[in-house]
Amino acid sequence: MRLSHDPPLDPTPGEARDALRRELLRPEYNDSDLLQRIVDRLRRWLDDGVSTTAEAPPLQTFATLLVAVLLVLALVWLLTRLRGSARVRRGGAVLGERGVSAAELRARAEAALAAGRHEEAVVDAYRALAVRAVERGRIADVPGATADEVARALVEASPDRAAGVPAAARLFDDVLYGDRPATADQARSVLALDDAVAGAR
């Protein structure tokens, strides 16, 4: 009688594969949904926080909630300030383009209007009006001047011809910093204001 040195295979290889497959299909091996685990962890943290708060004195609970609200408000304020700063950096100041003449800005505005780019036409037309006033010595050359500051200076310099300048300044701000669309009529009105106030033509 011959003895086999190999142990008997019980179960067979096929049966072992089936058993392993059934084992791996059990729910405890498939609990790998990352989103569900994150939600469960947050729920546990929230439950722990609520139970801790329930045991804390009312004054301490109120102070904790107040600090949390203030932190959220500070975060919202910081995000809005960062967005506003990014818009200002992207757009630039009214008199920010050094070395560009009023005539060049006026030509750019007219070309943008002809091409249907009304927002560019409004911005360049208002800048042309401001730069022309600087070139003629009517207002001071202040590189960081806002549209509103330029409007006030123009109204002081030419009160009889600058009545529409504050409205044009608001339009400039709305288009450049508020990302609002402009119409052809609005662009033409700023060009006409350049003519009236600065005597472009």
CSV table of C-alpha atoms in Angstrom, one decimal:
chain,number,residue,atom,x,y,z
A,1,MET,CA,0.0,0.0,0.0
A,2,ARG,CA,1.4,3.4,-1.2
A,3,LEU,CA,0.9,6.5,0.9
A,4,SER,CA,0.5,9.9,-0.7
A,5,HIS,CA,2.8,12.6,0.6
A,6,ASP,CA,0.3,15.3,-0.5
A,7,PRO,CA,-2.6,16.1,1.8
A,8,PRO,CA,-6.0,15.3,0.4
A,9,LEU,CA,-7.7,18.4,-1.1
A,10,ASP,CA,-11.0,18.8,0.6
A,11,PRO,CA,-12.7,20.8,-0.8
A,12,THR,CA,-11.6,20.7,-4.4
A,13,PRO,CA,-10.0,23.8,-6.0
A,14,GLY,CA,-13.3,24.8,-7.7
A,15,GLU,CA,-15.3,24.4,-4.4
A,16,ALA,CA,-12.6,26.5,-2.6
A,17,ARG,CA,-13.0,29.3,-5.2
A,18,ASP,CA,-16.7,29.3,-4.7
A,19,ALA,CA,-16.4,29.4,-0.9
A,20,LEU,CA,-13.9,32.3,-1.1
A,21,ARG,CA,-16.2,34.2,-3.5
A,22,ARG,CA,-19.2,33.7,-1.1
A,23,GLU,CA,-17.1,34.8,1.8
A,24,LEU,CA,-15.9,38.0,0.1
A,25,LEU,CA,-19.5,38.9,-0.8
A,26,ARG,CA,-20.5,39.2,2.8
A,27,PRO,CA,-21.6,42.8,3.8
A,28,GLU,CA,-18.8,43.4,6.3
A,29,TYR,CA,-16.2,43.1,3.4
A,30,ASN,CA,-18.1,45.6,1.3
A,31,ASP,CA,-18.4,48.5,3.8
A,32,SER,CA,-15.9,50.6,1.8
A,33,ASP,CA,-18.1,53.4,0.6
A,34,LEU,CA,-15.9,56.4,1.5
A,35,LEU,CA,-18.7,58.9,1.4
A,36,GLN,CA,-20.8,56.8,3.7
A,37,ARG,CA,-17.9,56.5,6.1
A,38,ILE,CA,-17.4,60.3,6.1
A,39,VAL,CA,-21.1,60.9,6.8
A,40,ASP,CA,-21.0,58.3,9.6
A,41,ARG,CA,-18.0,59.9,11.2
A,42,LEU,CA,-19.6,63.4,11.0
A,43,ARG,CA,-22.8,62.0,12.5
A,44,ARG,CA,-20.8,60.5,15.4
A,45,TRP,CA,-19.0,63.9,15.9
A,46,LEU,CA,-22.3,65.7,15.9
A,47,ASP,CA,-23.9,63.2,18.3
A,48,ASP,CA,-20.9,63.6,20.6
A,49,GLY,CA,-21.1,67.4,20.4
A,50,VAL,CA,-24.8,67.4,21.1
A,51,SER,CA,-24.4,65.1,24.1
A,52,THR,CA,-21.5,67.2,25.4
A,53,THR,CA,-23.5,70.3,24.9
A,54,ALA,CA,-26.5,68.8,26.7
A,55,GLU,CA,-24.3,68.1,29.8
A,56,ALA,CA,-22.6,71.6,29.7
A,57,PRO,CA,-24.0,74.6,31.6
A,58,PRO,CA,-26.3,76.9,29.5
A,59,LEU,CA,-23.9,79.8,29.6
A,60,GLN,CA,-21.1,77.7,28.2
A,61,THR,CA,-23.3,76.3,25.5
A,62,PHE,CA,-24.4,79.9,24.5
A,63,ALA,CA,-20.8,81.1,24.4
A,64,THR,CA,-19.7,78.1,22.2
A,65,LEU,CA,-22.6,78.8,19.8
A,66,LEU,CA,-21.7,82.5,19.7
A,67,VAL,CA,-18.1,81.8,18.9
A,68,ALA,CA,-19.1,79.3,16.2
A,69,VAL,CA,-21.5,81.9,14.6
A,70,LEU,CA,-18.7,84.6,14.7
A,71,LEU,CA,-16.2,82.3,13.1
A,72,VAL,CA,-18.7,81.5,10.2
A,73,LEU,CA,-19.4,85.2,9.8
A,74,ALA,CA,-15.7,86.1,9.7
A,75,LEU,CA,-15.1,83.4,7.1
A,76,VAL,CA,-17.9,84.7,4.9
A,77,TRP,CA,-16.6,88.3,5.3
A,78,LEU,CA,-13.1,87.2,4.4
A,79,LEU,CA,-14.2,85.3,1.3
A,80,THR,CA,-16.2,88.2,0.0
A,81,ARG,CA,-13.3,90.6,0.6
A,82,LEU,CA,-11.0,88.2,-1.3
A,83,ARG,CA,-13.4,88.0,-4.2
A,84,GLY,CA,-13.8,91.8,-4.3
A,85,SER,CA,-10.0,92.2,-4.3
A,86,ALA,CA,-9.6,89.7,-7.1
A,87,ARG,CA,-12.1,91.6,-9.2
A,88,VAL,CA,-10.4,94.9,-8.6
A,89,ARG,CA,-7.0,93.4,-9.5
A,90,ARG,CA,-8.5,91.9,-12.7
A,91,GLY,CA,-10.1,95.2,-13.8
A,92,GLY,CA,-7.6,97.8,-12.7
A,93,ALA,CA,-8.2,101.4,-11.8
A,94,VAL,CA,-9.8,104.0,-14.1
A,95,LEU,CA,-6.4,105.8,-14.7
A,96,GLY,CA,-4.4,102.6,-14.3
A,97,GLU,CA,-3.2,102.1,-17.8
A,98,ARG,CA,-0.1,104.3,-18.0
A,99,GLY,CA,1.1,105.5,-21.4
A,100,VAL,CA,-2.3,105.1,-23.2
A,101,SER,CA,-3.7,108.3,-24.5
A,102,ALA,CA,-7.3,109.4,-24.5
A,103,ALA,CA,-7.4,109.2,-28.3
A,104,GLU,CA,-6.2,105.5,-28.1
A,105,LEU,CA,-8.8,104.7,-25.5
A,106,ARG,CA,-11.5,106.4,-27.6
A,107,ALA,CA,-10.5,104.5,-30.7
A,108,ARG,CA,-10.6,101.2,-28.7
A,109,ALA,CA,-14.0,102.1,-27.4
A,110,GLU,CA,-15.4,102.8,-30.9
A,111,ALA,CA,-13.8,99.6,-32.3
A,112,ALA,CA,-15.3,97.6,-29.5
A,113,LEU,CA,-18.8,99.1,-30.1
A,114,ALA,CA,-18.5,98.4,-33.8
A,115,ALA,CA,-17.6,94.8,-33.0
A,116,GLY,CA,-20.5,94.4,-30.6
A,117,ARG,CA,-18.3,94.2,-27.4
A,118,HIS,CA,-20.4,96.7,-25.5
A,119,GLU,CA,-18.9,96.1,-22.1
A,120,GLU,CA,-15.4,96.9,-23.4
A,121,ALA,CA,-16.8,99.9,-25.2
A,122,VAL,CA,-18.3,101.3,-22.0
A,123,VAL,CA,-15.1,100.7,-20.0
A,124,ASP,CA,-12.7,102.2,-22.6
A,125,ALA,CA,-15.1,105.2,-23.3
A,126,TYR,CA,-15.2,106.1,-19.6
A,127,ARG,CA,-11.4,105.8,-19.3
A,128,ALA,CA,-11.0,107.9,-22.4
A,129,LEU,CA,-13.2,110.6,-20.8
A,130,ALA,CA,-11.1,110.5,-17.6
A,131,VAL,CA,-7.7,110.5,-19.4
A,132,ARG,CA,-8.7,113.3,-21.6
A,133,ALA,CA,-9.7,115.4,-18.6
A,134,VAL,CA,-6.2,114.7,-17.1
A,135,GLU,CA,-4.5,115.5,-20.4
A,136,ARG,CA,-6.3,118.9,-20.5
A,137,GLY,CA,-5.5,119.7,-16.9
A,138,ARG,CA,-9.1,119.6,-15.8
A,139,ILE,CA,-8.6,116.9,-13.1
A,140,ALA,CA,-5.5,115.6,-11.3
A,141,ASP,CA,-3.6,112.5,-12.5
A,142,VAL,CA,-4.3,110.0,-9.6
A,143,PRO,CA,-3.4,106.5,-10.8
A,144,GLY,CA,-5.5,104.7,-8.3
A,145,ALA,CA,-8.6,106.9,-8.7
A,146,THR,CA,-11.9,105.1,-8.7
A,147,ALA,CA,-14.7,105.9,-11.2
A,148,ASP,CA,-16.6,107.7,-8.5
A,149,GLU,CA,-13.6,109.9,-7.6
A,150,VAL,CA,-13.1,110.8,-11.2
A,151,ALA,CA,-16.8,111.6,-11.6
A,152,ARG,CA,-16.7,114.0,-8.6
A,153,ALA,CA,-13.6,115.7,-9.9
A,154,LEU,CA,-15.1,116.1,-13.3
A,155,VAL,CA,-18.4,117.5,-11.9
A,156,GLU,CA,-16.3,120.0,-9.8
A,157,ALA,CA,-14.3,121.0,-12.9
A,158,SER,CA,-17.2,121.3,-15.4
A,159,PRO,CA,-20.5,121.4,-13.4
A,160,ASP,CA,-22.5,122.7,-16.4
A,161,ARG,CA,-21.4,119.8,-18.8
A,162,ALA,CA,-20.8,116.9,-16.4
A,163,ALA,CA,-24.3,116.1,-15.1
A,164,GLY,CA,-24.3,112.6,-16.6
A,165,VAL,CA,-20.8,111.6,-15.3
A,166,PRO,CA,-21.9,110.1,-12.0
A,167,ALA,CA,-24.3,107.8,-13.8
A,168,ALA,CA,-21.5,106.8,-16.3
A,169,ALA,CA,-19.3,106.1,-13.3
A,170,ARG,CA,-21.9,103.7,-11.8
A,171,LEU,CA,-22.2,102.0,-15.2
A,172,PHE,CA,-18.4,101.7,-15.4
A,173,ASP,CA,-18.3,100.0,-12.0
A,174,ASP,CA,-21.3,97.8,-12.7
A,175,VAL,CA,-19.8,96.5,-16.0
A,176,LEU,CA,-16.2,96.2,-14.9
A,177,TYR,CA,-16.6,95.0,-11.3
A,178,GLY,CA,-20.1,93.7,-11.2
A,179,ASP,CA,-19.8,91.7,-14.4
A,180,ARG,CA,-23.1,93.2,-15.7
A,181,PRO,CA,-23.8,93.3,-19.4
A,182,ALA,CA,-23.9,96.6,-21.3
A,183,THR,CA,-26.0,97.6,-24.3
A,184,ALA,CA,-24.9,99.5,-27.4
A,185,ASP,CA,-27.0,102.5,-26.3
A,186,GLN,CA,-25.1,102.6,-23.0
A,187,ALA,CA,-21.8,102.5,-24.8
A,188,ARG,CA,-22.9,105.3,-27.1
A,189,SER,CA,-24.1,107.4,-24.2
A,190,VAL,CA,-20.6,107.2,-22.5
A,191,LEU,CA,-19.0,108.2,-25.9
A,192,ALA,CA,-21.4,111.1,-26.2
A,193,LEU,CA,-20.6,112.1,-22.6
A,194,ASP,CA,-16.9,112.1,-23.6
A,195,ASP,CA,-17.8,114.5,-26.5
A,196,ALA,CA,-19.8,116.8,-24.3
A,197,VAL,CA,-17.6,117.0,-21.2
A,198,ALA,CA,-14.1,116.8,-22.8
A,199,GLY,CA,-14.9,118.2,-26.2
A,200,ALA,CA,-13.5,115.2,-28.0
A,201,ARG,CA,-15.0,116.2,-31.3
